[in-house]
Coordinates of C-alpha atoms in Angstrom, one line a residue:
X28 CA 6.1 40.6 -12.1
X29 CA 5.9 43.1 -9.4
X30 CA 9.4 44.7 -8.9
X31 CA 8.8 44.7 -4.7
X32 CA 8.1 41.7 -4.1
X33 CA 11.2 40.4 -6.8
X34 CA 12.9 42.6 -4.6
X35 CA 11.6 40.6 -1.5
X36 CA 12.4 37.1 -2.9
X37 CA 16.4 38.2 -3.8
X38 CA 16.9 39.5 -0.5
X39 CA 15.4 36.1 1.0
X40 CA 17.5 34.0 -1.4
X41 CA 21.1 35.9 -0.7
X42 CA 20.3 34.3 3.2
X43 CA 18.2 31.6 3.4
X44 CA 16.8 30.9 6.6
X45 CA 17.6 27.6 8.8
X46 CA 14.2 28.0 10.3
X47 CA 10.7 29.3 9.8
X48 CA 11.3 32.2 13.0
X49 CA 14.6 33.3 11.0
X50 CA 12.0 33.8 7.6
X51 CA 9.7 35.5 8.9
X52 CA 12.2 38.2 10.6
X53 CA 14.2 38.3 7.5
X54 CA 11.0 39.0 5.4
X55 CA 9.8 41.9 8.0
X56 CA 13.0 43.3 7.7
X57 CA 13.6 43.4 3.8
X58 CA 9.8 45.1 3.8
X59 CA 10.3 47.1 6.6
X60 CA 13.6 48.6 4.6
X61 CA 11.5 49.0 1.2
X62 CA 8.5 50.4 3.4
X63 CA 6.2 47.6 1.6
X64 CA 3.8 45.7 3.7
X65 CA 4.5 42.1 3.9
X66 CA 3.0 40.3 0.9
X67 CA 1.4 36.9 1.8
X68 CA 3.7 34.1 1.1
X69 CA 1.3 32.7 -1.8
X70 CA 1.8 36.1 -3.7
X71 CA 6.4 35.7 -3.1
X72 CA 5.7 31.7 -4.2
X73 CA 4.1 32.6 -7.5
X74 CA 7.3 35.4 -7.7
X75 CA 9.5 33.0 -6.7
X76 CA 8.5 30.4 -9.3
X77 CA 8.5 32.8 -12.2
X78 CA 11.8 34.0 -11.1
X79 CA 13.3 30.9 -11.2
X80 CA 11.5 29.7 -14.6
X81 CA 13.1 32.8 -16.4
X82 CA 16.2 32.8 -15.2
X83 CA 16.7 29.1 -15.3
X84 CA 17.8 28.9 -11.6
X85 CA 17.9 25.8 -9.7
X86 CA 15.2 25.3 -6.7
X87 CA 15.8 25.9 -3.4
X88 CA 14.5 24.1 -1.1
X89 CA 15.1 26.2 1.9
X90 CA 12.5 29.1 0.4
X91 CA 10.3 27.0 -0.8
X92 CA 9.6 25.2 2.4
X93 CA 9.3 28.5 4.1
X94 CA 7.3 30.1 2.0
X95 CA 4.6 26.8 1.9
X96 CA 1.5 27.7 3.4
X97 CA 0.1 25.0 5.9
X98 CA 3.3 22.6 5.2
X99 CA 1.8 20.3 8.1
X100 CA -0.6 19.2 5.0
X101 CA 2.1 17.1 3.4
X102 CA 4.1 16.0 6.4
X103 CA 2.7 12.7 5.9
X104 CA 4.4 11.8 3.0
X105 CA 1.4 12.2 0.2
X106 CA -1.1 15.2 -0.1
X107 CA -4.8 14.8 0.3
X108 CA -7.1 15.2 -1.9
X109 CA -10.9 15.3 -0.5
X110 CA -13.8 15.1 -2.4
X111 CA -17.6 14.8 -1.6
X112 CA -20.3 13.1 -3.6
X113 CA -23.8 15.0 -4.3
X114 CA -26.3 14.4 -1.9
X115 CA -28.1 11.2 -2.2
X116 CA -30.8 9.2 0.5
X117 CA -29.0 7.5 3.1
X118 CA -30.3 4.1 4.9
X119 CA -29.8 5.6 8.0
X120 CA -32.0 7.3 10.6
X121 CA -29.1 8.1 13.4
X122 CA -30.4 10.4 16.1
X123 CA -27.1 12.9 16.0
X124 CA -27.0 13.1 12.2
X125 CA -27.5 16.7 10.8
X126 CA -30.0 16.4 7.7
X127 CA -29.9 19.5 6.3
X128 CA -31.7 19.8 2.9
X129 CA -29.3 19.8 -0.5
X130 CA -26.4 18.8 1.5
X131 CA -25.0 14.9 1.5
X132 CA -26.1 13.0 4.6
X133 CA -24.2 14.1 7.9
X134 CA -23.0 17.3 5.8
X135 CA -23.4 20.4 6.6
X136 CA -23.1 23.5 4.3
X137 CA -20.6 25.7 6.4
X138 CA -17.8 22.9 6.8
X139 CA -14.8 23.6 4.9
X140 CA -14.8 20.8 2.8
X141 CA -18.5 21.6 2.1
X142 CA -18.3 25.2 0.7
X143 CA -15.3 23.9 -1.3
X144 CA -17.5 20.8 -3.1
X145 CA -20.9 23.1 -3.1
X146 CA -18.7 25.9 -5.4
X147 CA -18.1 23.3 -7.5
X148 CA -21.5 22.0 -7.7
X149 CA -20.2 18.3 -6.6
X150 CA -18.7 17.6 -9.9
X151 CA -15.9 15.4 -9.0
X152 CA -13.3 16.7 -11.5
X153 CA -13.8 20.1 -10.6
X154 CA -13.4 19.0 -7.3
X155 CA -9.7 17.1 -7.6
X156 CA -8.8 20.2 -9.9
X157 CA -9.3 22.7 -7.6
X158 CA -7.3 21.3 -4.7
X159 CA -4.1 20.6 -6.9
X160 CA -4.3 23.7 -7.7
X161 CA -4.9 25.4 -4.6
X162 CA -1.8 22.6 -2.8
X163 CA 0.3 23.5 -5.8
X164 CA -0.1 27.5 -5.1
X165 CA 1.0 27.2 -1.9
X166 CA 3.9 25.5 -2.4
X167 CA 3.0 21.9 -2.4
X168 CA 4.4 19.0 -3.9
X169 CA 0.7 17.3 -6.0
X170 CA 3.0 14.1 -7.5
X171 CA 1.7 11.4 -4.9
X172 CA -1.9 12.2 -3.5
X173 CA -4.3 10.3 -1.8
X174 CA -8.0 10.4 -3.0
X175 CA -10.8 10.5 -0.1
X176 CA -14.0 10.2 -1.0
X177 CA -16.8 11.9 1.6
X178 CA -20.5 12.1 1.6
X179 CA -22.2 9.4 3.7
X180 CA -22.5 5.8 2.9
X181 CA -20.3 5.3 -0.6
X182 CA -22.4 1.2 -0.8
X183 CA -25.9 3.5 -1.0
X184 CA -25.1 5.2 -4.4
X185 CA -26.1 3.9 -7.6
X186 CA -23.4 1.7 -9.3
X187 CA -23.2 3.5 -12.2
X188 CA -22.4 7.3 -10.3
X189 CA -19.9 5.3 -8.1
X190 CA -18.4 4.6 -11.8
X191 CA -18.4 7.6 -13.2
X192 CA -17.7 10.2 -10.1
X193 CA -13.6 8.0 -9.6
X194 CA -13.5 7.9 -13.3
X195 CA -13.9 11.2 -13.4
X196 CA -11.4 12.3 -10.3
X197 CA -9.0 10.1 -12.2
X198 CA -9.0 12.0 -14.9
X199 CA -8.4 15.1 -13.1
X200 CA -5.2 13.6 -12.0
X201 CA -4.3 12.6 -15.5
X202 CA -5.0 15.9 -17.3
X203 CA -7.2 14.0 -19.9
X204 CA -10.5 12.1 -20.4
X205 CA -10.3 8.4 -20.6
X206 CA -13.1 6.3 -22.5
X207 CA -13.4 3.6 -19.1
X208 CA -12.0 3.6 -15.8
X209 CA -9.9 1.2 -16.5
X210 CA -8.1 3.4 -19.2
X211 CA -7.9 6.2 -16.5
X212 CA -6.3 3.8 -14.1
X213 CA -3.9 2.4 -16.4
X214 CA -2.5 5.9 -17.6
X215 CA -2.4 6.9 -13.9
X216 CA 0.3 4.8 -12.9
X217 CA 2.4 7.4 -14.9
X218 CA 0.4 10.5 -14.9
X219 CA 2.3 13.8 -13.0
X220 CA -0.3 13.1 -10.2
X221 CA -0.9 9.6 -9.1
X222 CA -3.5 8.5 -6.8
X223 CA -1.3 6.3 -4.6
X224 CA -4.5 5.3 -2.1
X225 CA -8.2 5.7 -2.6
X226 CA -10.7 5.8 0.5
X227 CA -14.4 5.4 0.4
X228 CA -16.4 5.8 3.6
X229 CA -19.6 3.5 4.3
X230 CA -21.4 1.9 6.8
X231 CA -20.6 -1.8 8.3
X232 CA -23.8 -3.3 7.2
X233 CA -23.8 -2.6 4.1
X234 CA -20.8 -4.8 3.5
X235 CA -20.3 -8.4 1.5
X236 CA -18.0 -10.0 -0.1
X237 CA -19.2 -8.8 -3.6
X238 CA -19.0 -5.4 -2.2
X239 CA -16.0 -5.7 -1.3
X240 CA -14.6 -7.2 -4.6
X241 CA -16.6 -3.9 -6.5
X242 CA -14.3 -1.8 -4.5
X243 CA -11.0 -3.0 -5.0
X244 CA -11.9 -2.6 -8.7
X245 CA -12.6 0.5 -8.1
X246 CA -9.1 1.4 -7.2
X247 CA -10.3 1.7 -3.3
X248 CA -7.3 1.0 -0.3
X249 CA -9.0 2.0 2.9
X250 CA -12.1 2.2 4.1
X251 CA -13.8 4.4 6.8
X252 CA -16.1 2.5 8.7
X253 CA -18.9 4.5 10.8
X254 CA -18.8 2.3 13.8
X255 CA -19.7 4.9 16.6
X256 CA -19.6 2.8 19.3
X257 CA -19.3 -1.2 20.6
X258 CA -22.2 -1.4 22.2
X259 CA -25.7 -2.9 21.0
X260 CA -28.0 -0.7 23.2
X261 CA -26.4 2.3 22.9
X262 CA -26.2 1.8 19.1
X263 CA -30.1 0.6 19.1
X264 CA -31.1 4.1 21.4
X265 CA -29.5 6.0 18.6
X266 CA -31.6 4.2 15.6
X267 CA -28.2 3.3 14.1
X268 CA -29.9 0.2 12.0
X269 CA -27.2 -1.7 12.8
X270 CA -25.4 -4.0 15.8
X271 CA -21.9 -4.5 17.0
X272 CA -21.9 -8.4 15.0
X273 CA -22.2 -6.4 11.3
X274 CA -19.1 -4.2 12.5
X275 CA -16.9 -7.6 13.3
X276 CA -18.0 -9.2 10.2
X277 CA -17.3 -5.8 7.8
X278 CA -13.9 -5.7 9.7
X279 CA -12.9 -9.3 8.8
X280 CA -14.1 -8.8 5.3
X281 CA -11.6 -5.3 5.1
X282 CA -9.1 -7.5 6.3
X283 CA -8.8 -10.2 4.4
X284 CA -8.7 -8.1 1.7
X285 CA -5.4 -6.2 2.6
X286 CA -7.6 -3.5 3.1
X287 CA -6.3 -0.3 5.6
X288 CA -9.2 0.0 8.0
X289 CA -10.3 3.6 9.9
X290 CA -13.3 3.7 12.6
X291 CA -15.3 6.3 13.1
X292 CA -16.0 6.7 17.0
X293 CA -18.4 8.5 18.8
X294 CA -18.0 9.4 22.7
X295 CA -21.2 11.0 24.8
X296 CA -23.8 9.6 22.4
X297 CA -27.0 9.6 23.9
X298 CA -26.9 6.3 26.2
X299 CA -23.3 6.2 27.0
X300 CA -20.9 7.5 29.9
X301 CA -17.5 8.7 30.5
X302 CA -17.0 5.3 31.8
X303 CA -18.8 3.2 28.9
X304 CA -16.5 5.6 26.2
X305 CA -13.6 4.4 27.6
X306 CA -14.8 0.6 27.7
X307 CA -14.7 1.1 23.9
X308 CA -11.4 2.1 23.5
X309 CA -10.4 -0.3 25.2
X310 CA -11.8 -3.2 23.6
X311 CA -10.5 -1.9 20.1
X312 CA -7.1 -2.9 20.9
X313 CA -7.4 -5.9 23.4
X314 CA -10.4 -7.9 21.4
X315 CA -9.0 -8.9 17.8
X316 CA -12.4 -8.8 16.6
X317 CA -11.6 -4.7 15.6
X318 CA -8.0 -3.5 15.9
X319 CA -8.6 -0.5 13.3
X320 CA -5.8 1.0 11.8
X321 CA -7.0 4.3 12.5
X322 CA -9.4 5.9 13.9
X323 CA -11.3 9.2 14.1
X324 CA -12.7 10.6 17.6
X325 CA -15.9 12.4 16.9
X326 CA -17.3 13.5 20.2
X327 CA -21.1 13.7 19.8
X328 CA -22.3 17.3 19.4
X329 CA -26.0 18.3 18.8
X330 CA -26.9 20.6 15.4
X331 CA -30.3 21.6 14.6
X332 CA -30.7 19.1 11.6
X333 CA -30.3 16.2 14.0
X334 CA -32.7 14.1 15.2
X335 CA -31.4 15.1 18.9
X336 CA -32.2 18.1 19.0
X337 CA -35.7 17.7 20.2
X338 CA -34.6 15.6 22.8
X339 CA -31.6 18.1 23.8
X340 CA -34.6 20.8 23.6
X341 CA -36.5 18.7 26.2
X342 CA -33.7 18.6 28.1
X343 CA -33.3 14.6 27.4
X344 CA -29.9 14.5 26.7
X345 CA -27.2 16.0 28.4
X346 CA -23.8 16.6 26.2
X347 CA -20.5 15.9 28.6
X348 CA -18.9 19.3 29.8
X349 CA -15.8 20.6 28.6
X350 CA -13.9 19.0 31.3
X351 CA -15.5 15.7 31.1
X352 CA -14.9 15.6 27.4
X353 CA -11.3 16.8 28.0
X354 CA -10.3 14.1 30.9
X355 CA -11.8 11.3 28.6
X356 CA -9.8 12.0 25.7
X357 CA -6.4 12.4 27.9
X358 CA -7.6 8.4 29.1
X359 CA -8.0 7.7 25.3
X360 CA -5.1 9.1 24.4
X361 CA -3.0 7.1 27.2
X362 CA -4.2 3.7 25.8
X363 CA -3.9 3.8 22.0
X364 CA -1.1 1.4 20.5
X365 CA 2.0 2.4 19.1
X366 CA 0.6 0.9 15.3
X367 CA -2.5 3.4 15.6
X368 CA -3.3 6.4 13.9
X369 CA -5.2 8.9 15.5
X370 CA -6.7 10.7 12.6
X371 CA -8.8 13.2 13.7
X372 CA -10.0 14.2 16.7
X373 CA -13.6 16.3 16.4
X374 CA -15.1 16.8 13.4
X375 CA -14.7 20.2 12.1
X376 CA -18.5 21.7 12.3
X377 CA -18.5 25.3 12.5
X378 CA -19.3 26.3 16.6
X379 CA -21.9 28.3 14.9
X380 CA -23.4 25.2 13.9
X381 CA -22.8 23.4 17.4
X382 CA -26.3 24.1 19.5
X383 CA -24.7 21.6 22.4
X384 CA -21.3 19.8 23.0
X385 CA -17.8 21.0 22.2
X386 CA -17.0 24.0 20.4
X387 CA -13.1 23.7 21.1
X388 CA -12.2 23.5 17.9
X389 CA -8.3 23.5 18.6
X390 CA -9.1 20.6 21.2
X391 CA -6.7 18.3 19.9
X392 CA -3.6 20.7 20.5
X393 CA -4.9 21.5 24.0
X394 CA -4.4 18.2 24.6
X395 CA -1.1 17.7 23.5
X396 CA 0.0 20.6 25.6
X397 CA -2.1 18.6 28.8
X398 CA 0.9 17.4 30.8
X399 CA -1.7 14.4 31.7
X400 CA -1.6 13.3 28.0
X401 CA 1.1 11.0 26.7
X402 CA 0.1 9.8 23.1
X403 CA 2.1 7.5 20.9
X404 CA -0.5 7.0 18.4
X405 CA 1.1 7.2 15.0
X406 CA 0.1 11.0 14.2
X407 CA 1.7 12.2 17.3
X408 CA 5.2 10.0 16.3
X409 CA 5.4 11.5 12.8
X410 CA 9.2 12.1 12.3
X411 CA 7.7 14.8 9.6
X412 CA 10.7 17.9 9.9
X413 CA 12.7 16.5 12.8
X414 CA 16.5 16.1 11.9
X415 CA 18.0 12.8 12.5
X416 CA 20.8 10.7 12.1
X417 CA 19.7 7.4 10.1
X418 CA 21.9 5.8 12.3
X419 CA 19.9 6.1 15.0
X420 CA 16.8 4.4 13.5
X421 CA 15.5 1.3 15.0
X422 CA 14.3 -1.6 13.2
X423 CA 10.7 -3.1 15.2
X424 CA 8.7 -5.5 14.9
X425 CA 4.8 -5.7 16.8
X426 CA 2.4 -8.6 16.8
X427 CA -1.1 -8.8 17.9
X428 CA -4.1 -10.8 16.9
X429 CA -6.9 -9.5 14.6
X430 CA -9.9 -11.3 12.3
X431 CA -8.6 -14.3 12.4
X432 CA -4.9 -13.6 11.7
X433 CA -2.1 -12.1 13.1
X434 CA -1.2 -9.0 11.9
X435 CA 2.7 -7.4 12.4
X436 CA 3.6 -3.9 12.3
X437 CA 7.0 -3.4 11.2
X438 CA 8.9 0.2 11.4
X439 CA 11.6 2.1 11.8
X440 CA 11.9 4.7 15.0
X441 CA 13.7 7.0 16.9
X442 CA 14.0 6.1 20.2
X443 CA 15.0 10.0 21.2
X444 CA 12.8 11.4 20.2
X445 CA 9.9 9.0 20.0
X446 CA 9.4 9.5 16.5
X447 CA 8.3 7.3 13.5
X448 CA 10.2 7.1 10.5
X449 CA 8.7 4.5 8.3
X450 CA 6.2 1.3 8.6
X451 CA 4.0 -1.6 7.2
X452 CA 1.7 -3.8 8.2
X453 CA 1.9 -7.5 6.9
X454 CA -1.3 -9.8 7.7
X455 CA -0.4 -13.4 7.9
X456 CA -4.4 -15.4 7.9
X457 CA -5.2 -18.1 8.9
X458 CA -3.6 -21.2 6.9
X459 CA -7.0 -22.6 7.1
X460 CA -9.4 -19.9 5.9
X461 CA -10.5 -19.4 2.5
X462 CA -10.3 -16.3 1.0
X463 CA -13.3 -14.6 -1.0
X464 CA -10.7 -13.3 -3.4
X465 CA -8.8 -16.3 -4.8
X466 CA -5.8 -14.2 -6.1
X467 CA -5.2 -14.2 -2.4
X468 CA -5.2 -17.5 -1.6
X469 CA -2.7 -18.8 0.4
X470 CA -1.0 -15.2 0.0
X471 CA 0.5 -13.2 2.9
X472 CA -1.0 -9.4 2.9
X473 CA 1.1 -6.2 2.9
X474 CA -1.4 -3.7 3.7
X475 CA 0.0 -0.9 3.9
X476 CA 3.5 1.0 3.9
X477 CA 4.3 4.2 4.5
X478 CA 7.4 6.5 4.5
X479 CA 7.1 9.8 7.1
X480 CA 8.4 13.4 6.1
X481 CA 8.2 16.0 3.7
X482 CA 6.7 14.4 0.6
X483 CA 9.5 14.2 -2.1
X484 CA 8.6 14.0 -5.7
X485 CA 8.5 11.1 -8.1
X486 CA 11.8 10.7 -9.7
X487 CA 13.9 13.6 -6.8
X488 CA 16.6 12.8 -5.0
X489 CA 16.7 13.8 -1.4
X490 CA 17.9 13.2 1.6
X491 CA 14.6 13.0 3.7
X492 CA 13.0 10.3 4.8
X493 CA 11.0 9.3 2.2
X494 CA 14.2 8.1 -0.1
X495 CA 16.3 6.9 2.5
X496 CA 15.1 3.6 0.9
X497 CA 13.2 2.5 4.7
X498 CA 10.2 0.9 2.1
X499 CA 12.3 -1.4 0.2
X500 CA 13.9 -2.4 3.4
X501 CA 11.1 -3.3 4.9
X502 CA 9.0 -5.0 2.3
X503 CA 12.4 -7.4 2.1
X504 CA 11.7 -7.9 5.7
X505 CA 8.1 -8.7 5.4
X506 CA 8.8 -11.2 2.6
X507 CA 11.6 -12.7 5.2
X508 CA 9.1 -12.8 7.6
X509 CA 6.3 -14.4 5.4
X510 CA 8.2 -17.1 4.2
X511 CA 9.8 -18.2 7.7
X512 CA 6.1 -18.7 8.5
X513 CA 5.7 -21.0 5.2
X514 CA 4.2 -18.6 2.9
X515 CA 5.0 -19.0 -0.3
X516 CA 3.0 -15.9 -1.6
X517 CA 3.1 -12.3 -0.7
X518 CA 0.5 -9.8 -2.1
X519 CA 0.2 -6.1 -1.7
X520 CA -3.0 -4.0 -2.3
X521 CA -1.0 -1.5 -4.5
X522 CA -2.7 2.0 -4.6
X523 CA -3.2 2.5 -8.5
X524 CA -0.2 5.4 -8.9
X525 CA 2.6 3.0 -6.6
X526 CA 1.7 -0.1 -9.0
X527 CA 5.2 0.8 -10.9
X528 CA 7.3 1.0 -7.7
X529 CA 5.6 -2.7 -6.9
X530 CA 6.6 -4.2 -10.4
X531 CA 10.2 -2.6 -9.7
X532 CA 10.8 -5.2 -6.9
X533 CA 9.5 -8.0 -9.2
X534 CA 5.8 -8.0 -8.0
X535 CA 3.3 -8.9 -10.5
X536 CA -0.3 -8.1 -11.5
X537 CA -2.6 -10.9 -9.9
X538 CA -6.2 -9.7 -10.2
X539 CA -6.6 -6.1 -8.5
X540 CA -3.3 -6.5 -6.1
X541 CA 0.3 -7.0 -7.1
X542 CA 1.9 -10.7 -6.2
X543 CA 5.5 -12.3 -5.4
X544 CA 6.1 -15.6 -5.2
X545 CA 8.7 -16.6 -2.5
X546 CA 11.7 -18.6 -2.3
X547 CA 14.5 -19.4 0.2
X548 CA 17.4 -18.4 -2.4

């Protein structure tokens, strides 16, 4: 252990800091005084952690949170793991879709993500390995992560390497080789890292029933949905091979199924306007045929490997300036519901890459500093370090329309400041619709719940957000509120790793989701 930088980490400890400002000038004056340069804080974390492990200390949580590089990446409440299939055909033909050769569909090789899977030659193990490791080195808690799956259209690939690649990510999160999936799943609900949501990506018309069923077998929770845009013609002028109908009907499907639903959006396609981009948006949250969960905002940008480029060559298509793009996304921003994520906004190709359209790649906090732009979208309301008084915390309830149900969004939230503490979304279908899964049958749907703020461990005790004990509360509402409409079942799609915090509150296995029955007692 180097002697400085021990030196460095007792100094810190004697005064922890109450901020991340205070840190930093503590740890430029400690190496100022032993004329050091200032380590990088992965170097003091890996001190830190052998100091404590030696001497037998207790944590602090202070230093560790300071010393965390990029903390934002478990603000949410889980860490994220992403991984990217190998590249495989894809049924699509989409004018703005980079092709470049050995890289998955709509891939390209200098994205972060990219470099990260291509070093690891796509092997999905590798993959899920890597990035524990990496989250754990810089200070991250890896107990409760959420598995996304990238590379084009998931329903495309061969059954059996659908099979093997989340067998295989499963049993990086379990430390050990199981002989079937189902084995890895069944020791992940107590392995040190559980996979507490799965997300596949694929396009709406590749989507059926059966599909549907594969996935929830496969341990998936949420789907990404390439939907790019609501309009036939504009969708037709960009050879997308699909129409606005196979969209509804893939949503419906997702639905039913308790699924959590993310679009994929794209503004300035060829074809559309500032004008039509905004029509969109709108009809998202005002028709109930969509209503997304989430959604990621990937303004169309022209590469080399596209399609478009010829026509952007022959000066057939026009990308919107910066200024167009930039007042379109404040009018976005404006009109997205309280219960909506914003996910992303731009996808993160390299400028380099970029031969037309935006190259802002920090566009997203321009516009949050654009006195124009007031988002309450569910990313921007994230109580994530914000002190609070639980007292303060409101209990809501939203309701709108969507596939044939009514879905309601119940949270918890600060009124000052507009933040977001906890939520979930029930589904309540339609008493008269029969549902392609029969285990779900009659059943109310908790889709999703989720707990804001620095991710706590499995088994910790804190004072955060996360164990303030908001989930339990309001799962006990959403039952409530099931059976005062007459439902006499409740089912949650249970991420593989949360299936023992389900059974805890007396849920039961019933096919690939866990069941309660209701009563009035």
């Amino acid at each position: 252990m180097n002697k400085s930088h021990l030196a460095i980490i007792k100094y810190l400890l004697k005064q922890p800091a109450d901020n991340r400002l205070d840190f930093d000038r503590q740890k430029r004056q400690i190496c100022n005084h032993l004329r050091l340069p200032a380590p990088d804080n992965t170097t003091l974390l890996k001190v830190y952690h052998q100091l404590v492990k030696n001497q037998k200390n207790k944590t602090n949580p202070l230093i560790l949170r300071w010393l965390k590089k990029r903390e934002v990446r478990t603000l949410s409440g889980v860490a994220p793991i992403a991984v990217l299939t190998k590249p495989y055909p894809c049924p699509g033909h989409c004018l703005y879709c980079p092709g470049e050769k050995g890289m998955p569909k709509s891939y390209l090789s200098n994205e972060p993500a990219v470099m990260r899977a291509v070093l690891t030659k796509f092997d999905p193990h590798t993959q899920v390995k890597v990035r524990l490791q990496a989250l754990k080195q810089n200070g991250h808690h890896t107990d409760k992560c959420e598995l996304i799956v990238m590379g084009g259209t998931w329903s495309y690939l061969p059954k059996n390497y659908q099979t093997w690649f989340i067998k295989r990510c499963f049993d990086a999160f379990n430390g050990r080789t199981a002989k079937t999936l189902a084995q890895a799943q069944e020791w992940n609900e107590k392995a040190l890292h559980r996979c507490i949501g799965l997300t596949l990506e694929t396009r709406p018309d590749y989507i059926n029933p059966t599909e549907v069923r594969r996935w929830r077998e496969l341990g998936a929770t949420r789907v990404e949905l390439g939907v790019q845009h609501l309009d036939d013609k504009i969708l037709k002028l960009n050879h997308r091979g699909h129409g606005v109908k196979e969209t509804v009907a893939a949503t419906k499907l997702f639905k039913q199924a308790g699924f959590k639903i993310t679009y994929h959006l794209m503004p300035n396609l060829p074809g559309s306007t500032p004008t039509k981009d905004l029509a969109v948006f709108k009809k998202l949250f005002t028709s109930p045929d969509f209503q997304p969960d989430q959604i990621k905002i990937y303004p169309c940008v022209v590469t080399k490997d596209a399609p478009l480029f010829k026509l952007y060559k022959r000066g057939k298509y026009q990308p919107y300036s910066d200024k167009q793009l930039r007042d379109l996304l404040v009018k976005i921003k404006k009109i997205i519901p309280p219960y909506v994520r914003i996910t992303r906004l731009i996808r993160d190709i390299p400028a380099e890459s970029i031969v037309g359209g935006n190259k802002i790649s920090n566009l997203r906090q321009l516009l949050a500093a654009d006195p124009r732009t007031k988002c309450r979208c569910i990313r921007c309301r994230e109580i994530k370090n914000t002190k609070f008084k639980i007292q303060n915390s409101k209990f809501k309830i939203q309701k709108y329309p969507a596939s044939d149900g009514t879905e309601y969004f119940l949270s918890y939230e600060l009124a000052k400041p507009d933040k977001l503490l906890a939520f979930l979304r029930l589904r309540l279908p339609n008493k008269n619709e029969t549902n392609f899964l029969p285990e779900l049958q009659g059943a109310a749907l908790i889709r999703e719940i989720h707990t804001y703020g620095q991710m706590i461990p499995v088994g910790e005790k804190s004072v955060a957000a996360q164990h303030l004990g908001l989930g339990k509360k309001l799962i006990l509402r959403a039952e409530k509120l099931a059976l005062k409409n007459s439902f006499k079942k409740i089912a949650v799609i249970a991420g593989i790793g949360v299936r023992p915090y389900y059974a805890k509150l007396g849920y039961q296995p019933c096919g690939t989701y866990y069941c309660k029955q209701l009563t009035t007692r």
